[in-house]
Short mmCIF file of C-alpha atoms in Angstrom, two decimals:
data_model
loop_
_atom_site.label_atom_id
_atom_site.label_comp_id
_atom_site.label_asym_id
_atom_site.label_seq_id
_atom_site.Cartn_x
_atom_site.Cartn_y
_atom_site.Cartn_z
CA ARG A 25 64.16 11.24 38.42
CA ALA A 26 63.49 9.55 35.10
CA SER A 27 65.09 6.24 35.05
CA SER A 28 67.06 4.65 32.02
CA ASP A 29 66.13 1.26 32.53
CA THR A 30 64.55 -0.58 29.91
CA VAL A 31 61.21 -3.10 30.53
CA LEU A 32 60.88 -5.75 28.09
CA LEU A 33 57.25 -6.83 27.73
CA PRO A 34 56.05 -10.08 26.37
CA VAL A 35 54.05 -9.94 22.98
CA ARG A 36 51.77 -12.32 21.62
CA GLU A 37 51.26 -11.94 17.93
CA THR A 38 47.80 -13.14 16.47
CA ALA A 39 47.34 -13.57 12.81
CA PRO A 40 44.35 -12.72 11.25
CA ARG A 41 41.96 -15.38 10.13
CA GLY A 42 41.88 -16.27 6.46
CA THR A 43 44.52 -15.07 3.65
CA GLN A 44 43.81 -11.71 1.77
CA GLU A 45 43.12 -14.17 -1.54
CA GLU A 46 40.78 -16.22 0.34
CA LEU A 47 38.41 -13.46 1.85
CA SER A 48 38.80 -11.22 -1.50
CA SER A 49 36.78 -14.05 -3.08
CA LEU A 50 33.60 -13.54 -0.99
CA THR A 51 32.00 -11.30 -3.27
CA ASP A 52 28.69 -12.82 -3.92
CA VAL A 53 25.57 -11.68 -2.24
CA LEU A 54 24.02 -15.03 -1.16
CA GLY A 55 21.19 -13.45 0.79
CA THR A 56 20.10 -9.99 1.84
CA PHE A 57 17.03 -8.72 3.87
CA SER A 58 15.90 -5.40 5.51
CA THR A 59 13.41 -3.76 7.95
CA SER A 60 12.24 -0.61 8.82
CA PHE A 61 12.39 0.68 12.18
CA ALA A 62 11.34 4.53 11.55
CA LYS A 63 8.37 4.52 13.66
CA SER A 64 10.17 3.38 16.71
CA ASP A 65 10.63 5.42 19.88
CA GLU A 66 14.40 7.01 20.35
CA GLY A 67 15.20 4.32 22.66
CA ARG A 68 14.42 1.50 20.59
CA LYS A 69 16.14 3.27 17.57
CA GLN A 70 19.45 3.53 19.36
CA ASN A 71 19.05 -0.19 20.38
CA VAL A 72 18.62 -1.42 16.82
CA ILE A 73 21.72 0.83 15.62
CA ASN A 74 23.70 -0.60 18.68
CA ALA A 75 22.96 -4.28 18.05
CA THR A 76 23.46 -4.01 14.56
CA HIS A 77 26.93 -2.74 15.00
CA PHE A 78 27.79 -5.69 17.29
CA LEU A 79 26.79 -8.17 14.56
CA ASN A 80 28.50 -6.53 11.81
CA GLY A 81 31.62 -7.99 10.34
CA ILE A 82 31.08 -11.59 11.22
CA LEU A 83 33.37 -14.20 9.66
CA LEU A 84 32.48 -17.95 9.63
CA TYR A 85 34.25 -20.77 8.21
CA PRO A 86 32.85 -24.00 7.18
CA GLY A 87 31.30 -25.72 10.07
CA GLU A 88 31.49 -22.89 12.44
CA GLU A 89 28.55 -21.82 14.72
CA PHE A 90 27.37 -18.38 16.03
CA VAL A 91 25.01 -17.65 18.91
CA VAL A 92 23.60 -14.15 18.40
CA ARG A 93 22.44 -13.57 21.97
CA GLU A 94 25.98 -13.76 23.67
CA ASN A 95 27.27 -11.41 21.28
CA LEU A 96 24.74 -8.94 22.08
CA MET A 97 24.91 -9.16 25.84
CA PRO A 98 25.07 -7.48 28.39
CA PHE A 99 22.11 -5.46 27.88
CA THR A 100 23.00 -2.54 29.94
CA PRO A 101 23.47 1.18 29.29
CA GLU A 102 27.35 0.71 29.70
CA ASN A 103 26.97 -1.78 26.45
CA GLY A 104 25.28 0.73 24.57
CA TYR A 105 21.68 0.07 25.22
CA ALA A 106 18.66 2.32 25.98
CA LEU A 107 15.27 1.75 27.50
CA GLY A 108 12.94 0.61 24.42
CA GLY A 109 9.65 -1.15 23.97
CA GLY A 110 9.83 -5.20 23.96
CA TYR A 111 7.70 -8.02 24.69
CA GLU A 112 7.83 -9.75 27.84
CA ASN A 113 5.02 -12.23 29.26
CA GLY A 114 2.65 -11.14 26.46
CA MET A 115 2.78 -7.60 27.26
CA VAL A 116 4.79 -4.58 25.92
CA VAL A 117 7.31 -3.17 28.42
CA GLN A 118 10.27 -0.91 28.55
CA THR A 119 13.45 -2.67 28.80
CA TYR A 120 16.91 -2.23 28.06
CA GLY A 121 17.74 -3.74 24.76
CA GLY A 122 14.12 -3.47 23.69
CA GLY A 123 14.03 -3.84 20.16
CA ILE A 124 16.90 -5.90 19.40
CA CYS A 125 14.83 -8.68 18.19
CA GLN A 126 14.31 -6.65 15.17
CA VAL A 127 18.31 -6.97 14.45
CA SER A 128 18.11 -10.81 14.74
CA THR A 129 14.96 -11.13 12.83
CA THR A 130 16.50 -9.10 10.01
CA LEU A 131 19.67 -11.26 10.16
CA TYR A 132 17.61 -14.33 10.08
CA GLY A 133 15.98 -13.18 6.97
CA ALA A 134 19.54 -12.66 5.22
CA LEU A 135 20.62 -16.05 6.51
CA ARG A 136 17.30 -17.88 5.06
CA TYR A 137 17.97 -16.38 1.64
CA ALA A 138 21.58 -17.49 1.74
CA GLU A 139 20.37 -20.92 2.92
CA VAL A 140 22.76 -20.96 5.79
CA GLY A 141 22.02 -23.47 8.45
CA ILE A 142 19.68 -22.45 11.22
CA VAL A 143 20.63 -24.47 14.30
CA THR A 144 18.06 -22.54 16.69
CA ARG A 145 15.32 -19.98 16.15
CA ALA A 146 12.38 -18.79 18.27
CA ALA A 147 9.27 -17.02 17.52
CA HIS A 148 7.96 -14.02 19.63
CA SER A 149 5.16 -14.48 22.07
CA MET A 150 2.89 -12.00 19.72
CA THR A 151 3.31 -11.03 16.10
CA VAL A 152 5.47 -8.30 15.00
CA SER A 153 4.72 -5.35 12.63
CA TYR A 154 8.34 -5.57 10.83
CA VAL A 155 7.79 -9.09 9.27
CA GLN A 156 5.46 -11.45 8.21
CA PRO A 157 4.30 -14.26 10.68
CA SER A 158 6.92 -17.04 11.05
CA GLU A 159 9.52 -14.65 9.77
CA ASP A 160 10.70 -13.29 13.08
CA ALA A 161 13.65 -14.59 15.41
CA ALA A 162 13.16 -13.48 19.06
CA ILE A 163 16.16 -12.64 21.64
CA SER A 164 15.63 -12.72 25.31
CA GLU A 165 18.13 -12.58 28.06
CA GLY A 166 16.91 -15.80 29.94
CA GLY A 167 16.02 -18.21 27.10
CA LYS A 168 15.19 -17.53 23.12
CA ASP A 169 17.87 -17.28 20.88
CA LEU A 170 19.20 -17.33 17.23
CA GLN A 171 22.08 -19.64 16.45
CA PHE A 172 23.43 -20.79 13.06
CA ARG A 173 25.95 -22.79 11.48
CA ASN A 174 28.00 -22.25 8.40
CA ASN A 175 27.01 -25.06 6.18
CA LYS A 176 28.75 -24.07 3.11
CA ASP A 177 32.14 -25.09 1.56
CA TYR A 178 33.78 -21.60 2.10
CA PRO A 179 33.66 -18.84 4.49
CA ILE A 180 30.64 -16.34 4.91
CA TYR A 181 30.97 -12.78 5.77
CA ILE A 182 28.01 -10.88 7.36
CA GLU A 183 27.57 -7.18 6.92
CA GLY A 184 25.09 -5.27 8.81
CA TYR A 185 24.30 -1.52 8.85
CA CYS A 186 21.65 0.92 9.40
CA THR A 187 20.82 3.89 7.21
CA GLU A 188 19.55 7.18 7.92
CA ASN A 189 16.05 6.78 6.96
CA LYS A 190 16.04 4.12 9.77
CA ARG A 191 16.29 0.93 8.00
CA VAL A 192 18.50 -2.21 8.99
CA THR A 193 20.16 -4.49 6.47
CA PHE A 194 22.02 -7.55 6.70
CA ASN A 195 23.94 -8.89 3.81
CA ILE A 196 25.53 -12.48 3.69
CA TYR A 197 28.69 -12.83 1.51
CA GLY A 198 30.50 -15.81 0.03
CA VAL A 199 31.01 -17.78 -2.98
CA GLU A 200 27.71 -18.57 -5.16
CA THR A 201 27.67 -22.41 -6.01
CA ARG A 202 23.75 -22.37 -6.29
CA PRO A 203 22.44 -23.06 -9.80
CA SER A 204 21.67 -19.73 -11.40
CA ASN A 205 18.12 -20.45 -12.28
CA ARG A 206 17.48 -21.45 -8.38
CA LYS A 207 15.14 -18.85 -6.81
CA VAL A 208 14.62 -18.88 -2.96
CA GLU A 209 11.22 -17.69 -1.79
CA TYR A 210 9.20 -18.09 1.56
CA GLU A 211 5.63 -17.88 1.93
CA SER A 212 3.86 -17.10 5.40
CA GLU A 213 0.48 -18.80 6.39
CA VAL A 214 -1.42 -18.15 8.92
CA ILE A 215 -3.00 -21.19 10.30
CA SER A 216 -4.93 -19.93 13.61
CA GLU A 217 -5.13 -16.62 15.42
CA THR A 218 -5.48 -16.11 19.23
CA VAL A 219 -7.27 -12.88 20.40
CA PRO A 220 -5.78 -11.23 23.28
CA GLU A 221 -7.93 -10.52 26.32
CA THR A 222 -7.04 -6.54 26.59
CA ASP A 223 -7.21 -3.77 24.10
CA ASN A 224 -3.93 -2.22 26.02
CA LEU A 225 -1.79 -3.21 22.80
CA VAL A 226 1.48 -1.18 21.73
CA PRO A 227 2.50 -2.17 17.85
CA ASP A 228 5.97 -2.23 16.69
CA SER A 229 7.84 -3.81 19.43
CA GLY A 230 9.78 -6.68 20.22
#
């Protein structure tokens, strides 16, 4: 028999961060960067798209920090990841989440051009094909990570998306206060090379 009793449930209201006026002012693109993953296998493509989704829509207020790895984990099928090629101990292996480093690397590129403060960044054990040497930002479950801090006097908003032609892009929005004639450029310089002892290499991983 249906009961007519009324059950009162406690409700906690959480106000959204930032006012509409404050957030509507974040219209300037401080930095943008994109890379192609069109040549990746299907599992790796899925991982790039999945990880990009997790990093889209980040809002950081002045002084706040963001740790990329903890916002992408766990690297499991239940969290949307597939088996894809990635680096492990100097070798290419199939692992759940293989390819997420391309996402963190692309975000790192946008952060650099926006001149956002980088707290922690790690390189791969081998070079990757989608950026120049020294432009990568590796992620690993046990150690390597990308962490950054909003060093601006205003909030920053991070937009990440993948296109149908398999390019991943990150845009950093905020309030442009740098001089109009300021130009940010980075130059990659190879100072030494290490030749691998094996010819059994697979490109476009990590």
